Coordinates of C-alpha atoms and ligand atoms in Angstrom, one line a residue:
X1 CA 101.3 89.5 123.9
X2 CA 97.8 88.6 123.0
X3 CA 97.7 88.6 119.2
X4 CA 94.4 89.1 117.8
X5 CA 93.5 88.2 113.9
X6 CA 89.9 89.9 112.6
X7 CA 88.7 89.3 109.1
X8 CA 88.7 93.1 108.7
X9 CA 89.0 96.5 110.1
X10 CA 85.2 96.9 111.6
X11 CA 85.8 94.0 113.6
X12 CA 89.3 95.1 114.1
X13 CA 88.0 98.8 115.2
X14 CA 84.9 96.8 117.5
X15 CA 86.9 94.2 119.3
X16 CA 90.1 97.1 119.9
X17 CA 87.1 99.0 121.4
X18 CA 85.8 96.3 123.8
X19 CA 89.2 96.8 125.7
X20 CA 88.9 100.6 126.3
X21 CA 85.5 100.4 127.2
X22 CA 85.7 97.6 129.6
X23 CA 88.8 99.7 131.1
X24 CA 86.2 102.6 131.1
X25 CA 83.6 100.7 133.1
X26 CA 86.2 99.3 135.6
X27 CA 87.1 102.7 135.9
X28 CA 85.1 105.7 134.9
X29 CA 88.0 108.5 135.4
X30 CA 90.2 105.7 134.1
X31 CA 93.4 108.1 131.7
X32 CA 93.2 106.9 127.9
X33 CA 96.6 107.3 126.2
X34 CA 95.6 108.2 122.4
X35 CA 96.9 107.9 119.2
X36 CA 96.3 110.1 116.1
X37 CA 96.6 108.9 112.9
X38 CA 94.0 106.3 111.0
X39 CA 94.6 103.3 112.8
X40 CA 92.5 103.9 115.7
X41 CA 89.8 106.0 113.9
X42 CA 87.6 102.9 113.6
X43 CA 88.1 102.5 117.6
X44 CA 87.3 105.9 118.1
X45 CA 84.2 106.0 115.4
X46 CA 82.7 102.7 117.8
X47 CA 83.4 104.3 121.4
X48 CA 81.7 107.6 119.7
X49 CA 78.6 104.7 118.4
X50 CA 78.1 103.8 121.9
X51 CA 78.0 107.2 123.8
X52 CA 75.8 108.3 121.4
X53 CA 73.7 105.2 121.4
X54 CA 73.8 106.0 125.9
X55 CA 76.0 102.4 126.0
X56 CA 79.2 104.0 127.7
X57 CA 79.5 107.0 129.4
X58 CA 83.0 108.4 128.8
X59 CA 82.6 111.5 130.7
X60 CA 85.0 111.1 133.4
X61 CA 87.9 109.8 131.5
X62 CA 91.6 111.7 131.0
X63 CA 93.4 111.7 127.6
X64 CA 96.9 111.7 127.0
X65 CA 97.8 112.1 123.5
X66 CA 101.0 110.5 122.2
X67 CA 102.9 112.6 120.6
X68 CA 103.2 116.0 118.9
X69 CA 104.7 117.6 115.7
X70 CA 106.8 120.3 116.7
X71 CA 106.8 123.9 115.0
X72 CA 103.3 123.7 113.1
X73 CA 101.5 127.1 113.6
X74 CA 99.1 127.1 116.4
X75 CA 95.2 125.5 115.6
X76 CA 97.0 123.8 112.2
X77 CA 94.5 121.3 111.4
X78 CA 97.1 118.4 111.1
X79 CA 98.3 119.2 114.8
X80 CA 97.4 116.3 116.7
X81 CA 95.5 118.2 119.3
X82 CA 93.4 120.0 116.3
X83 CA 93.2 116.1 115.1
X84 CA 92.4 114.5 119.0
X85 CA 89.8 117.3 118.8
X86 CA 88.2 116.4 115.8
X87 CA 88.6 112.5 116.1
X88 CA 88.1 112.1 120.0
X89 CA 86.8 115.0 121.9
X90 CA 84.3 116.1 120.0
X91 CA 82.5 112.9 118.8
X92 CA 83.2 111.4 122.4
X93 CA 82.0 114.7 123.9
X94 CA 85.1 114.8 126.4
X95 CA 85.8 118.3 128.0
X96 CA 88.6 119.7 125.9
X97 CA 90.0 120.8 129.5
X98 CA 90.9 116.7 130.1
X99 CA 92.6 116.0 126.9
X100 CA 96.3 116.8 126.7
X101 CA 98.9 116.8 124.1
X102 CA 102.8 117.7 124.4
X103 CA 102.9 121.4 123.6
X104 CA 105.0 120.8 120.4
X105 CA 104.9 124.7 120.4
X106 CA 106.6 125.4 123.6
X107 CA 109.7 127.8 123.3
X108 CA 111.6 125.2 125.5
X109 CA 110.8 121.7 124.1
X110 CA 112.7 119.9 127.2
X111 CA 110.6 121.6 129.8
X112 CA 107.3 120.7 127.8
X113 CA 108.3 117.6 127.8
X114 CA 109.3 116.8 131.6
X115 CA 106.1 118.7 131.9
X116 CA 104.0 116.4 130.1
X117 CA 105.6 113.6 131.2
X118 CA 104.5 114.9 135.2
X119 CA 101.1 115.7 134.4
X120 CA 101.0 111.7 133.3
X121 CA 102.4 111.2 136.7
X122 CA 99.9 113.6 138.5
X123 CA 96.8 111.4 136.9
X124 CA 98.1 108.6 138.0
X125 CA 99.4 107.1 135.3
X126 CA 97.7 105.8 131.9
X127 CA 95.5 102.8 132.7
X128 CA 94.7 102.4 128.5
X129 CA 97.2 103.1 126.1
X130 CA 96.1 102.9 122.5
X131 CA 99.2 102.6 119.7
X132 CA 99.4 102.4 116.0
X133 CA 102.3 100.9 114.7
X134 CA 104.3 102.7 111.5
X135 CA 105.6 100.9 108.5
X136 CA 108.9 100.8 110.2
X137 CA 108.2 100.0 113.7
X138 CA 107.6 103.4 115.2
X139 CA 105.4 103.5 118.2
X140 CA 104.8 106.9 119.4
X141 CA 106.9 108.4 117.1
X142 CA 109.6 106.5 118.7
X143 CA 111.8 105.6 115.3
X144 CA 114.1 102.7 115.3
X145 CA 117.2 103.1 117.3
X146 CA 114.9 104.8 120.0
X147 CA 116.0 104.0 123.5
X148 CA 113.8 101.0 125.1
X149 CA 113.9 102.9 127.9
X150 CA 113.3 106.7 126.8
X151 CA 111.1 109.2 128.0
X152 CA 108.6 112.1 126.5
X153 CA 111.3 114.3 124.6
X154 CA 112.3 115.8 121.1
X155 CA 112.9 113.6 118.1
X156 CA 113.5 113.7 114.5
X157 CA 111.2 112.4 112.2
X158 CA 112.4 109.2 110.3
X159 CA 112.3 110.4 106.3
X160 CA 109.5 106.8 106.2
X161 CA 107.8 108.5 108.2
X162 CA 107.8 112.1 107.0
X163 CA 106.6 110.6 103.3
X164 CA 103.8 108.3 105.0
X165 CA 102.0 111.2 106.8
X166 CA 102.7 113.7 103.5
X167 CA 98.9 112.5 102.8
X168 CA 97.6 114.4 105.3
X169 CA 99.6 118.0 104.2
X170 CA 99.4 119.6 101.0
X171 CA 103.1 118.8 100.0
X172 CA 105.9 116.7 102.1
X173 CA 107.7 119.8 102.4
X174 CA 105.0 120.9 104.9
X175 CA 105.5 117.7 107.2
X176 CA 107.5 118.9 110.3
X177 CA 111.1 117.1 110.6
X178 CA 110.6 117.0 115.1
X179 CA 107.9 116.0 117.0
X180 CA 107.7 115.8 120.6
X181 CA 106.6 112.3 121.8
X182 CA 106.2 109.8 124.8
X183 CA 109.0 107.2 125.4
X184 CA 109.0 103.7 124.9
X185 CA 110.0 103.6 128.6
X186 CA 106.8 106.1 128.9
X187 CA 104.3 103.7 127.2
X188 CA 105.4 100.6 129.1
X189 CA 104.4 102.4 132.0
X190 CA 100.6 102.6 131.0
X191 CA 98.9 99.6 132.4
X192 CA 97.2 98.4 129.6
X193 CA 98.3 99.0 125.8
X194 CA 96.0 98.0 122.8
X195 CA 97.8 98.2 119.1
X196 CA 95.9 98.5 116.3
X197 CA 97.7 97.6 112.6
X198 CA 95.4 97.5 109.6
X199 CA 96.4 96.4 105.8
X200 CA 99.2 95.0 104.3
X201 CA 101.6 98.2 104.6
X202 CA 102.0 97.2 108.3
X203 CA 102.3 93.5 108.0
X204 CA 106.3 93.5 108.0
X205 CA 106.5 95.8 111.2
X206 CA 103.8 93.8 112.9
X207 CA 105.8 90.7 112.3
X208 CA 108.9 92.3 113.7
X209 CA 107.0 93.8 116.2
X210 CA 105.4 90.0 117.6
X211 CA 107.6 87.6 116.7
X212 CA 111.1 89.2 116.0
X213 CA 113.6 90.3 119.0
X214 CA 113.4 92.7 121.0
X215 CA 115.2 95.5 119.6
X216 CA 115.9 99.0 119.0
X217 CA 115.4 98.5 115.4
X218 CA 111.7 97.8 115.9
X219 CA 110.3 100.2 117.9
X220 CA 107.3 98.4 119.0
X221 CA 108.5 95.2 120.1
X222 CA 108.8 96.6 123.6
X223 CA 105.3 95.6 123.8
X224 CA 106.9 92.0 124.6
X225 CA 108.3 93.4 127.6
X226 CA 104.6 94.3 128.8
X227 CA 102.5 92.1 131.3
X228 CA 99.0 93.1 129.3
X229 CA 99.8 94.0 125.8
X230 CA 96.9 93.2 123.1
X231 CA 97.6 93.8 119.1
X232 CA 94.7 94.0 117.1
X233 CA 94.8 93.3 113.3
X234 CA 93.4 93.2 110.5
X235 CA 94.0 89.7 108.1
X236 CA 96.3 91.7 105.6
X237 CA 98.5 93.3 108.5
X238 CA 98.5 89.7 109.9
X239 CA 100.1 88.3 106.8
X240 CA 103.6 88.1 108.0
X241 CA 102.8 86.4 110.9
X242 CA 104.8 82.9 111.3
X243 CA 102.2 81.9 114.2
X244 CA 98.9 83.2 112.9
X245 CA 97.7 80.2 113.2
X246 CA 98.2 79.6 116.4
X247 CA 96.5 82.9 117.1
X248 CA 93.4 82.5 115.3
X249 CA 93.1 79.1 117.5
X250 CA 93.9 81.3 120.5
X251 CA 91.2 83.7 119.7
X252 CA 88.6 81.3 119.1
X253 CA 89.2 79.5 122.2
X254 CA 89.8 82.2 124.7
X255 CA 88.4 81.9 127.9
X256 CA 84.4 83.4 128.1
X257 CA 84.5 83.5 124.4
X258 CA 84.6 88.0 124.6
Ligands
LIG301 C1 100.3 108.6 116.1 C2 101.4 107.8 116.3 C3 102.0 106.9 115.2 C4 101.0 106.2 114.4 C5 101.7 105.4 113.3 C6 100.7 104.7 112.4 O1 99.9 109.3 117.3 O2 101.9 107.8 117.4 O3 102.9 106.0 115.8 O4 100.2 105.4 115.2 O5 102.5 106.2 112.5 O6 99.9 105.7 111.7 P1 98.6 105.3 110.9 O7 97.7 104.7 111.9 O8 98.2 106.6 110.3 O9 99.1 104.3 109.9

């Protein structure tokens, strides 16, 4: 995995960006997997900067978004497709008709979610897929125990992660229990994947996530499994990290110096 340390979540949110746009320029209908929640807002903030500023024409992408809650009336404004709108379509100017999300709405949850997972297929594949990481591993909102190996389908919402996202409802009651979401097995598919982790909250999971084993009980250290995986961080989320050293020296001596 490439691990990279930035003195703060600007640079995190410019460098993080660097990769999608570069995959963007290789190829212009390239398929963006995205994440919601604030990790990658930076990211998307910058690739919004440079279409605007006529740097990076996004145009011709596809979007996959990662996951889904499951249940919350349609248009609720903490849906992730009301929150891909408002973070990544609109400020990228993307035809809503490109973006999709896992129809956490669907009467029948299984067939919504081997439907997602063949309209992934139909594109082609994700060529970019971009990750948070939760406090407790979670990618996705594959929570530990998840199968290294799963697919897009129904899970429960760990009770970590039901009291992290209570910040964005207006009571923890409100947050759903299910979401629908892509597999780990789904995201190793994608042919790039670019995790972003800001501020100390994250530092434990990013640790366990780079340097612990591969298991289960640490959702994202799959991404050691993948041929082009890149994490992102910020100093504070970097603070458990054994070989940080190691990385910073990386970093500074990679090849072409971008
Ligand atoms: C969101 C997602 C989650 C988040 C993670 C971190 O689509 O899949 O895995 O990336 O919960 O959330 P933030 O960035 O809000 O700390």
């Amino acid at each position: 995995m490439e691990v990279v340390i930035l003195p703060g979540p600007d640079e995190v949110a410019r460098v993080a960006a660097r990769r999608i746009a570069e995959a963007v320029r290789r190829r212009p209908d390239a398929v963006v997997g995205l994440a919601t929640g604030s990790s990658p807002l930076g990211l998307y903030a910058e690739l919004a900067r440079q279409v605007a500023a006529g740097e990076l024409d996004v145009s011709g992408i596809r979007g996959f978004g990662l996951d889904e809650y499951v249940g919350l009336p349609p248009g609720h404004p903490q849906s992730y497709a009301s929150v891909l709108r408002r973070t990544v379509v609109q400020p990228l100017r993307l035809d809503p008709a490109r973006v999709h999300v896992p129809d956490g709405g669907a009467a029948e949850l299984v067939a919504a979610a081997a439907g997602f997972e063949r309209r992934i297929e139909a594109a082609g594949g994700i060529d970019v897929q971009i990750l948070g990481i939760g406090a407790n591993g979670h990618i996705g909102f594959n929570e530990p125990t998840s199968s290294l190996s799963s697919r897009t389908r129904v899970k429960t919402l760990a009770p970590r992660t039901r009291a992290d996202n209570a910040r964005f409802f207006a009571s923890p009651e409100e947050v759903p229990v299910h979401c629908l979401t892509q597999g780990l097995g789904t995201i190793l598919e994608a042919r790039e994947l670019v995790l972003v982790a800001l501020g100390r909250a994250k530092a434990d999971a990013v640790a366990a996530a780079v340097e612990g084993p591969l298991s289960s009980m640490c959702p994202a250290s799959v991404l050691q499994l993948h041929p082009r995986a890149g994490a992102y961080l910020d100093e504070a989320a970097a603070a458990r990290l054994r070989l940080a050293d190691y990385y910073r020296h990386t970093w500074a001596h990679r090849p072409g110096g971008s």
